[in-house]
PDB file of C-alpha atoms in Angstrom:
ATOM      1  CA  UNK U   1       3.189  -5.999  -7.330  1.00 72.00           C
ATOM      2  CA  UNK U   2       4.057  -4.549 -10.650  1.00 77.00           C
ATOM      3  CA  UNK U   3       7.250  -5.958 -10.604  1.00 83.00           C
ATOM      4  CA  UNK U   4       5.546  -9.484  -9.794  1.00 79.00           C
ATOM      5  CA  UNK U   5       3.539  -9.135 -12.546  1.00 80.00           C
ATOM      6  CA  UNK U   6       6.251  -9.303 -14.988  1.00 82.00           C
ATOM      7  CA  UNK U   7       8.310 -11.853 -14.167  1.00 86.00           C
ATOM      8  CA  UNK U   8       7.521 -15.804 -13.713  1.00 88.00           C
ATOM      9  CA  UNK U   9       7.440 -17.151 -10.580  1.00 90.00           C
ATOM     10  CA  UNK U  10      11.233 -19.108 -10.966  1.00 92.00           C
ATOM     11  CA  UNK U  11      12.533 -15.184 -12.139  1.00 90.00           C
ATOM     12  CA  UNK U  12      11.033 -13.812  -9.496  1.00 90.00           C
ATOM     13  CA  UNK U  13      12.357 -15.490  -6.864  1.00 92.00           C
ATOM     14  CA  UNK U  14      15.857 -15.107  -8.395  1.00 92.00           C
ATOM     15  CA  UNK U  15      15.033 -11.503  -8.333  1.00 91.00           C
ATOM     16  CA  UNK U  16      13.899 -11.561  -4.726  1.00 92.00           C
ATOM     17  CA  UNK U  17      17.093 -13.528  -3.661  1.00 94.00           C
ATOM     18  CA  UNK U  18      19.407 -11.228  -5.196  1.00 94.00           C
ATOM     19  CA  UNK U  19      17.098  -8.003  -3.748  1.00 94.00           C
ATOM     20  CA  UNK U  20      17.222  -9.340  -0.394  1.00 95.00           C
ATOM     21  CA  UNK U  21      20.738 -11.004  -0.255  1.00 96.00           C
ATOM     22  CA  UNK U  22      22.068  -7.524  -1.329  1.00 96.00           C
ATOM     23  CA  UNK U  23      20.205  -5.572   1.170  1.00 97.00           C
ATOM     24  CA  UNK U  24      21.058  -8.062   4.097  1.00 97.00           C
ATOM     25  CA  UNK U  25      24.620  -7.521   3.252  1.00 97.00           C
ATOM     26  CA  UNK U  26      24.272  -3.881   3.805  1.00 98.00           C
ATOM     27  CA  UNK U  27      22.044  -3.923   6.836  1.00 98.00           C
ATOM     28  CA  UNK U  28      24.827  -6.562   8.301  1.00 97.00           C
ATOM     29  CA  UNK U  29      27.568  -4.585   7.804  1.00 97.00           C
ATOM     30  CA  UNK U  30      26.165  -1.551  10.037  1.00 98.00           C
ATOM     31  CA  UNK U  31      25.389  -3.891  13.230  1.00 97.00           C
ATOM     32  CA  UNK U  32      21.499  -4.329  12.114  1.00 98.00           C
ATOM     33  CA  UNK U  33      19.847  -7.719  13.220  1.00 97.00           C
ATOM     34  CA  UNK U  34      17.313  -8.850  10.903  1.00 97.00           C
ATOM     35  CA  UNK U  35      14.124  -9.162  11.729  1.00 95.00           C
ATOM     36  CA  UNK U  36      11.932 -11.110   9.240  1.00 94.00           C
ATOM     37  CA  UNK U  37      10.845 -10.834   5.778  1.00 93.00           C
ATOM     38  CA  UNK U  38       7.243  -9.803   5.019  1.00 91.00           C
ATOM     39  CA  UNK U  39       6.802 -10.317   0.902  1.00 84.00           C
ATOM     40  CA  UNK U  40       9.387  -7.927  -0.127  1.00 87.00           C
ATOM     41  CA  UNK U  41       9.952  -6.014   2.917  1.00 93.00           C
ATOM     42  CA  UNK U  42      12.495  -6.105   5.262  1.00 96.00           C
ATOM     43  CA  UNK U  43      12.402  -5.811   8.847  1.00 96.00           C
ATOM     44  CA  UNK U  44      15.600  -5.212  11.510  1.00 97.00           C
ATOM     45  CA  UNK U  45      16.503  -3.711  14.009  1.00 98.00           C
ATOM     46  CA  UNK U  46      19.498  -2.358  15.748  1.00 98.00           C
ATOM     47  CA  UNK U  47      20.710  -2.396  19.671  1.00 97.00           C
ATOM     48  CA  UNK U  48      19.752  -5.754  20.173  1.00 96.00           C
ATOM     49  CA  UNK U  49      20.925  -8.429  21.223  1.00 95.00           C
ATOM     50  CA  UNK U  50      23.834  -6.805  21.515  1.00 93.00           C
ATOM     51  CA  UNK U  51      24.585  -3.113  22.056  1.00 95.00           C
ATOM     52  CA  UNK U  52      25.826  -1.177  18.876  1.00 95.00           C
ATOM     53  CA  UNK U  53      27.014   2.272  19.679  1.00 94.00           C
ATOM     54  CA  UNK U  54      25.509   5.671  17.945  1.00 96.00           C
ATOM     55  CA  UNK U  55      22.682   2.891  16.465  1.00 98.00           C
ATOM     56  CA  UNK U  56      21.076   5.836  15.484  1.00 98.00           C
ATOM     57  CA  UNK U  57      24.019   7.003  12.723  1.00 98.00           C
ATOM     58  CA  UNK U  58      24.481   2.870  12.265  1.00 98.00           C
ATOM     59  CA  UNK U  59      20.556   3.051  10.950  1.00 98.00           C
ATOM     60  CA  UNK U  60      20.302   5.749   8.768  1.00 98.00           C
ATOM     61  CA  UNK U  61      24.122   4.726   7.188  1.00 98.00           C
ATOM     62  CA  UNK U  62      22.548   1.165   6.580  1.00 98.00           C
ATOM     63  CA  UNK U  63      19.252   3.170   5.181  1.00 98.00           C
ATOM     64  CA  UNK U  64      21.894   5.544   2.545  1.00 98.00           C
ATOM     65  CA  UNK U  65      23.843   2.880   1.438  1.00 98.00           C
ATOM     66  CA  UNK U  66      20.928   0.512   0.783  1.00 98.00           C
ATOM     67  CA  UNK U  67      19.451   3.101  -1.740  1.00 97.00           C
ATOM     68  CA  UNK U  68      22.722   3.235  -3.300  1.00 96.00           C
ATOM     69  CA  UNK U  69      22.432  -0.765  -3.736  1.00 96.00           C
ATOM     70  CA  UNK U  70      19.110  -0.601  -5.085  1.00 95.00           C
ATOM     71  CA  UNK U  71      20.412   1.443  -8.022  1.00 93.00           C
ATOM     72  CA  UNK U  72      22.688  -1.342  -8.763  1.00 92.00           C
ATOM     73  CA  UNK U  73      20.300  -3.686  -9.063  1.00 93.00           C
ATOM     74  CA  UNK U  74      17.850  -1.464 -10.747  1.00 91.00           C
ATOM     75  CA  UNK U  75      20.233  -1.033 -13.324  1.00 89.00           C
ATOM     76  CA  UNK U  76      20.123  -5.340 -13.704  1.00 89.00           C
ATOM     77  CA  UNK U  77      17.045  -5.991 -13.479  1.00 89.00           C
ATOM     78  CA  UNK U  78      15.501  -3.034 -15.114  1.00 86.00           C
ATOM     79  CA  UNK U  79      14.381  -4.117 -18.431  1.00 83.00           C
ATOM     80  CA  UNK U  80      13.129  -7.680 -16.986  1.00 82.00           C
ATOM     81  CA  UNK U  81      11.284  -5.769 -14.141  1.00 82.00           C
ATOM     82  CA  UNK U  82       9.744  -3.189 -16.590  1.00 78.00           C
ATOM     83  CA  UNK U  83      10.020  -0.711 -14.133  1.00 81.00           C
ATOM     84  CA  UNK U  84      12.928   0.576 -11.913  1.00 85.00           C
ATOM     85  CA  UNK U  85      13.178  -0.476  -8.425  1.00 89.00           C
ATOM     86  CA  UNK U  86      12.240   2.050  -5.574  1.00 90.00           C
ATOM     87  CA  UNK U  87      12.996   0.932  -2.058  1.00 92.00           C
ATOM     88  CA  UNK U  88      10.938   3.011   0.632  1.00 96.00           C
ATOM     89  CA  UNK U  89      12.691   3.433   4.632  1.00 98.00           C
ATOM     90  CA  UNK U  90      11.403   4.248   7.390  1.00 98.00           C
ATOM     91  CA  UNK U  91      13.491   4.284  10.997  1.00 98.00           C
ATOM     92  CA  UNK U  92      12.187   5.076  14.710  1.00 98.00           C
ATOM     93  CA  UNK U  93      13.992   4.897  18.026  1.00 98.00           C
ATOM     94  CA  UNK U  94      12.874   4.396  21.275  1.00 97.00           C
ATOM     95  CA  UNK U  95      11.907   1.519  23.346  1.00 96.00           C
ATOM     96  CA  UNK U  96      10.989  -2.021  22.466  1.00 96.00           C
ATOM     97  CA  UNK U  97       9.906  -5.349  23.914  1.00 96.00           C
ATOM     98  CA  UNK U  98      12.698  -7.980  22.198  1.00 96.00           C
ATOM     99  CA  UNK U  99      13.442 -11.406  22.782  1.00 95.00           C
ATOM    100  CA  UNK U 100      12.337 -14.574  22.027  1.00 95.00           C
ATOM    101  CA  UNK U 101       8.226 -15.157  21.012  1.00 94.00           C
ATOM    102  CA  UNK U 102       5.907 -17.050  19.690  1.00 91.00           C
ATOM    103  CA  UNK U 103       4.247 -20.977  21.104  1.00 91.00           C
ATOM    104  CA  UNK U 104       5.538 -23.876  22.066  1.00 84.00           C
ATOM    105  CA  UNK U 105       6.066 -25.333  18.856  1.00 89.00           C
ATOM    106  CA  UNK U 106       7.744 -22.458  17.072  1.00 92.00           C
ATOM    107  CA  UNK U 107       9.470 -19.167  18.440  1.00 92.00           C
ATOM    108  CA  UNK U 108      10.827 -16.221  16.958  1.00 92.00           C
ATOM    109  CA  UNK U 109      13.463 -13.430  18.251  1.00 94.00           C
ATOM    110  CA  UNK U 110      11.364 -10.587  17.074  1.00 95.00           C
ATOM    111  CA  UNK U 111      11.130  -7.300  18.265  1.00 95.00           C
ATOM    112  CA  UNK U 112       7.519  -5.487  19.692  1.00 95.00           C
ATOM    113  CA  UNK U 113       6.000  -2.145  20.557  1.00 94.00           C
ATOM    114  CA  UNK U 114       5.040   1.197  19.311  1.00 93.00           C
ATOM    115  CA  UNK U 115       8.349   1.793  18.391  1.00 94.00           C
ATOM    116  CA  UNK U 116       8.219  -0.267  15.933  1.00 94.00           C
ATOM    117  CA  UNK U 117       4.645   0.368  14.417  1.00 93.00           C
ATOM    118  CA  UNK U 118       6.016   4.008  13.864  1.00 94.00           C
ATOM    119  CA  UNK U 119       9.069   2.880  11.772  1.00 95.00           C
ATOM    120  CA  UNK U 120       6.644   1.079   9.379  1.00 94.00           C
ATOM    121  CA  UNK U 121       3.949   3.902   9.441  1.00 93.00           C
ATOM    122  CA  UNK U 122       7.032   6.128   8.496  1.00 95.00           C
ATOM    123  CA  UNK U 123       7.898   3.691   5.563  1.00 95.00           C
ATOM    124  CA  UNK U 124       4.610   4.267   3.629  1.00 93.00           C
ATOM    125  CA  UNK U 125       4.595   8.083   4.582  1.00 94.00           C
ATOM    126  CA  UNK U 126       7.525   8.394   1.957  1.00 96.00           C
ATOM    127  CA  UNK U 127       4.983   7.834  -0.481  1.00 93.00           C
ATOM    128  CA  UNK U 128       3.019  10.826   0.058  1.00 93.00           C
ATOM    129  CA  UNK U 129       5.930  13.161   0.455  1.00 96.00           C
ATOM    130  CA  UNK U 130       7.906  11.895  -2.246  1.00 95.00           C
ATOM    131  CA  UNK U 131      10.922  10.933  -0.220  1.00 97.00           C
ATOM    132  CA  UNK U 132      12.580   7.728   0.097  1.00 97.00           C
ATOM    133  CA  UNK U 133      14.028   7.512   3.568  1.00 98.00           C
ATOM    134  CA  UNK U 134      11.903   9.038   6.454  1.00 98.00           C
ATOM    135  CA  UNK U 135      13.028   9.293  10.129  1.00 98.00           C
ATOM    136  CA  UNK U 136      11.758  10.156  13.033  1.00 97.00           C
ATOM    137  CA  UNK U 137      12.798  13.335  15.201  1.00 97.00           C
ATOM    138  CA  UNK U 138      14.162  10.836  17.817  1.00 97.00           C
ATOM    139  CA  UNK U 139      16.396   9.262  15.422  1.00 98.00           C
ATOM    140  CA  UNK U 140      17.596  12.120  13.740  1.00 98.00           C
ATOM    141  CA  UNK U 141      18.381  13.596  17.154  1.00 97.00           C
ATOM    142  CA  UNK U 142      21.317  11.736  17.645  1.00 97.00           C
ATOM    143  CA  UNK U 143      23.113  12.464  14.256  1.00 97.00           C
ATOM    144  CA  UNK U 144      25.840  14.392  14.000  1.00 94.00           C
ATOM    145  CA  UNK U 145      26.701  16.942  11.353  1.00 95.00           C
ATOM    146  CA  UNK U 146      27.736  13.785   9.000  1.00 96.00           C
ATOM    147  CA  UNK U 147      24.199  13.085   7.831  1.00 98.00           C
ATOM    148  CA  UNK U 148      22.375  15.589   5.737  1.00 98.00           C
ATOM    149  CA  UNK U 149      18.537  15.687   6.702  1.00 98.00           C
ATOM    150  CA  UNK U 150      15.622  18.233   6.512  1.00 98.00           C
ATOM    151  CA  UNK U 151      12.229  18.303   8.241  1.00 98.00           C
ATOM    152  CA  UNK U 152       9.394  17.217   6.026  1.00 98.00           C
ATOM    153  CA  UNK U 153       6.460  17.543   8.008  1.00 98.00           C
ATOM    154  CA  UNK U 154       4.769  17.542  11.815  1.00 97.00           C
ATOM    155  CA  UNK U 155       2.552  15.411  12.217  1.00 95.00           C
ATOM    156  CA  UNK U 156      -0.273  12.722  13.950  1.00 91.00           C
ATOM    157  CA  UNK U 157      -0.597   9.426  13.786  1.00 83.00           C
ATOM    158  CA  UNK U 158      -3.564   7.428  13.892  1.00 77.00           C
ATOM    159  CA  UNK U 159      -4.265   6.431  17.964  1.00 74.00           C
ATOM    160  CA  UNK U 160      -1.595   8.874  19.370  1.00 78.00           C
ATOM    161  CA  UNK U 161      -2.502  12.646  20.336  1.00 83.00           C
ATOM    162  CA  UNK U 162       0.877  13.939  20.347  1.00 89.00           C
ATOM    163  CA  UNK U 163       2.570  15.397  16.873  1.00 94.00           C
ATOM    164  CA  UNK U 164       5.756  14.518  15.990  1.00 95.00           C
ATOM    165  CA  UNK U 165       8.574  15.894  13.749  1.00 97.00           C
ATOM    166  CA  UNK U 166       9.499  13.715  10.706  1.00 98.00           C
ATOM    167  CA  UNK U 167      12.497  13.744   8.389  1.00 98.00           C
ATOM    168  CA  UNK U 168      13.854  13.173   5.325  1.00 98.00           C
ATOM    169  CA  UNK U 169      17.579  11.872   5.436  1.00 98.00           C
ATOM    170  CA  UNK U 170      19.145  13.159   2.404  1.00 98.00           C
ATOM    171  CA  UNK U 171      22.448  11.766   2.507  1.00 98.00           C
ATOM    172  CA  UNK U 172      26.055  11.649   3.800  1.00 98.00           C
ATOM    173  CA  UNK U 173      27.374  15.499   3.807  1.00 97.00           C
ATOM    174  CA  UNK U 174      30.715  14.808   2.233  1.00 96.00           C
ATOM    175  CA  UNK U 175      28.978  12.822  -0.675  1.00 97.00           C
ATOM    176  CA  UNK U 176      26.426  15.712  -1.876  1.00 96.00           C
ATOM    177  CA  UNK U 177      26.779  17.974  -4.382  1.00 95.00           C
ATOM    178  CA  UNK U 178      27.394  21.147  -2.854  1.00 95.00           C
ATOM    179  CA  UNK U 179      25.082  22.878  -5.492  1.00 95.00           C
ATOM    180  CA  UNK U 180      21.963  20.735  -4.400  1.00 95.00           C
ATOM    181  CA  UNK U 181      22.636  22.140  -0.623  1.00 96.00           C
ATOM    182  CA  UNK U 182      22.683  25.315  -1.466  1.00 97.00           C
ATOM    183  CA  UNK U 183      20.283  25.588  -4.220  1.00 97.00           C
ATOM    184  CA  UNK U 184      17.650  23.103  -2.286  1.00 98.00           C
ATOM    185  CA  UNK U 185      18.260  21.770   1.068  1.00 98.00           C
ATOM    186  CA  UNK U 186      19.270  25.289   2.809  1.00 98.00           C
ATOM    187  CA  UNK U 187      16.816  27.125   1.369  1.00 98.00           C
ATOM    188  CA  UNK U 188      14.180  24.898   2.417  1.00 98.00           C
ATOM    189  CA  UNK U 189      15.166  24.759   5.569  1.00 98.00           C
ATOM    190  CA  UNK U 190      14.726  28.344   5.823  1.00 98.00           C
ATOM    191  CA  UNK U 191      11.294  28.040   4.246  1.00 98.00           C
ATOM    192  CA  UNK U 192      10.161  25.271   7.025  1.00 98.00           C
ATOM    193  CA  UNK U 193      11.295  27.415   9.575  1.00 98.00           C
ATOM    194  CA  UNK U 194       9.387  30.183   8.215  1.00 98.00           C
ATOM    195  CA  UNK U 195       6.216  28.130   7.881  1.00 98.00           C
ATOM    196  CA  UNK U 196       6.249  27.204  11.295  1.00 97.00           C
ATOM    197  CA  UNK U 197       6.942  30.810  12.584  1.00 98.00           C
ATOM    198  CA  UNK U 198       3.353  31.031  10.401  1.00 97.00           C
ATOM    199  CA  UNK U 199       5.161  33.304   7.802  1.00 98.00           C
ATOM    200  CA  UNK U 200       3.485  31.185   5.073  1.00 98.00           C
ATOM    201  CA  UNK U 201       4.046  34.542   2.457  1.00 97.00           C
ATOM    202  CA  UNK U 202       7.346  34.443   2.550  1.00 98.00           C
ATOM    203  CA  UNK U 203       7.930  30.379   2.936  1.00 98.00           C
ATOM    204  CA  UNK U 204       5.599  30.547  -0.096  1.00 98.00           C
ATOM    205  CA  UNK U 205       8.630  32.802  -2.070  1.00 98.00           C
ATOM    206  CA  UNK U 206      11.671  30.781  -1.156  1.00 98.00           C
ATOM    207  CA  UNK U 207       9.323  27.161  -1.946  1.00 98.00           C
ATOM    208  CA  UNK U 208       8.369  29.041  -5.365  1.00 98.00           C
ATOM    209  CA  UNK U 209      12.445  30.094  -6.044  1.00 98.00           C
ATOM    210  CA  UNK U 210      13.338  26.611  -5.517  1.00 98.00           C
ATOM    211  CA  UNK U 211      10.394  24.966  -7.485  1.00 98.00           C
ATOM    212  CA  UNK U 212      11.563  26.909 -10.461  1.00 97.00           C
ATOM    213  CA  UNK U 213      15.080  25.496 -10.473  1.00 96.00           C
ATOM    214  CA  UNK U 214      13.944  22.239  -9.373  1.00 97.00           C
ATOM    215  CA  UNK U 215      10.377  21.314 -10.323  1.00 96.00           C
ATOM    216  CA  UNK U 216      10.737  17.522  -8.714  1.00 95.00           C
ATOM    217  CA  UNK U 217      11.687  18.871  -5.351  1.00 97.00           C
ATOM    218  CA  UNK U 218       8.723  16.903  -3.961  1.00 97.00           C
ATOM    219  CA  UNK U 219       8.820  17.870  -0.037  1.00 98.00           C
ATOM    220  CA  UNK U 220       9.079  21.928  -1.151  1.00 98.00           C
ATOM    221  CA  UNK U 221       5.961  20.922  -3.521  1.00 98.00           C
ATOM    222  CA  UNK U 222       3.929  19.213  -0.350  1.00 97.00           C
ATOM    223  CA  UNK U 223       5.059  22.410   1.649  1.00 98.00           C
ATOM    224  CA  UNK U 224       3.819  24.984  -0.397  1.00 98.00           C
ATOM    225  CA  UNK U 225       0.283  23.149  -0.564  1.00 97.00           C
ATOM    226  CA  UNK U 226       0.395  23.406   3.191  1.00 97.00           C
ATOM    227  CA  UNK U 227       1.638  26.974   3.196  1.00 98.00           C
ATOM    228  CA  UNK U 228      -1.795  27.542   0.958  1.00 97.00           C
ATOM    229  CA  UNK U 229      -3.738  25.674   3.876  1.00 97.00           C
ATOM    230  CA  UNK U 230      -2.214  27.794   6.664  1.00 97.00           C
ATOM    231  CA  UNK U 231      -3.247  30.385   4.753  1.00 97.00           C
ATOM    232  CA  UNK U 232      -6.806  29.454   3.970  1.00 97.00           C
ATOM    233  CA  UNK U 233      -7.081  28.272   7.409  1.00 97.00           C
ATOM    234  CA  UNK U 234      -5.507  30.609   9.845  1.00 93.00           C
ATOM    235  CA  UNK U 235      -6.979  28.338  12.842  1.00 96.00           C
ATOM    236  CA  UNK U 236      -4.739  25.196  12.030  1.00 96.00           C
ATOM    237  CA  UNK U 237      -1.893  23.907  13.950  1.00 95.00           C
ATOM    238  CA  UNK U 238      -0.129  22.912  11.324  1.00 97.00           C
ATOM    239  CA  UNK U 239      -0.264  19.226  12.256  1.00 96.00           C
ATOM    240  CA  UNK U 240      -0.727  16.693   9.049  1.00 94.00           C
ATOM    241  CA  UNK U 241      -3.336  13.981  10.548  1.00 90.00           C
ATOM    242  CA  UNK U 242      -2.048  10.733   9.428  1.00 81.00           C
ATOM    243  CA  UNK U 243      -4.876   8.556   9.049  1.00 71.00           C
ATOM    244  CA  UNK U 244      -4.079   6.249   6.691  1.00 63.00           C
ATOM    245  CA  UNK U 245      -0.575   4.069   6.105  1.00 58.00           C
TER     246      UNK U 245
END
């Protein structure tokens, strides 16, 4: 919306041509079939109609390489944006109702189900965990030791009673700095495992050590409020209640 703001409608559509073209070529490359467009968001999945093996690694490869397209155009369409441009990903697996829908007069090949209304729930959750791609636990199940990822929180979503794991897929391991996994990503790890062993003193320490290297670590921030609330609340089962998208 800010973005739309700033631009007339015959620039914004350029912009929104070049956005999407960009990100289709990406999301093509990996197998992905596209979905539809809603505004500026994409939809696609993967696995249908044809099957594309390890879908799961296809996804979150499609997801890493789309953020590294977004910086290119960011760095475009920067100053006639006013703003740079921050793309938000969510990705599920599991089952799905796909095929052909919609009336007699028009029909879509579209894809149905829970499955799917998690992957978009998980889309706006980056924005409260300052992430940019979030997975689910049954996606990042089947990666491999290729793709970096950490846990970010457990959690419930609104009409389901069971809690589920989500993630934050940090990138490909042979592309990250090896200083950022061992000054961030390992320690945290060892922080989340302590916080869920309910050792919230000493997952408080290692959240604080990294925090003071790297203030804009925003999952160790949202960690060590929920470290406090374990704390303050020795009754909760550490389960985030997602109630709103």
């Amino acid at each position: 919306t800010s973005i739309s703001e700033k631009l007339d409608p015959s620039t914004l559509v350029s912009f929104l041509n070049e956005y999407l073209g960009r990100m289709n070529d990406v999301l093509f490359e990996f197998g992905a079939t596209l979905d539809k467009y809603e505004g500026d968001a994409i939809i696609a999945f993967f696995n249908a109609p044809l099957d594309v093996p390890n879908h799961e690694v296809a996804a979150v490869s499609a997801a890493i390489r789309m953020k590294e397209a977004e910086k290119e155009i960011s760095a475009k369409w920067n100053e006639r944006c006013g703003r740079e441009i921050c793309t938000r990903i969510g990705i599920n697996t599991g089952p799905a109702v796909v095929g052909n829908m919609g009336s007699e007069g028009r029909v879509d090949y579209t894809a149905i189900g829970d499955t799917i209304n998690l992957a978009s729930r998980l889309e706006g959750t980056n924005k409260f965990y300052g992430t940019h791609i979030m997975a689910s636990q049954s996606t990042t199940a089947a990666l491999g030791d290729s793709i970096i990822r950490r846990p970010v929180d457990r959690v419930r979503v609104k009409g389901k009673n069971e809690p589920i794991l989500i993630y934050e897929i940090v990138g490909f391991a042979n592309e990250l700095e090896v200083e950022r996994i061992d000054s961030i990503i390992t320690p945290y790890l060892d922080a989340f495992k302590k916080f869920e062993q309910r050792d919230f003193s000493k997952a408080k320490s290692i959240l604080h050590d990294i925090l003071t290297r790297h203030s804009d670590d925003f999952p160790s921030v949202e960690l060590l409020k929920r470290c406090e609330h374990g704390i303050s609340d020795p009754n909760w089962d550490l389960v985030t209640e997602l109630s709103s998208k």
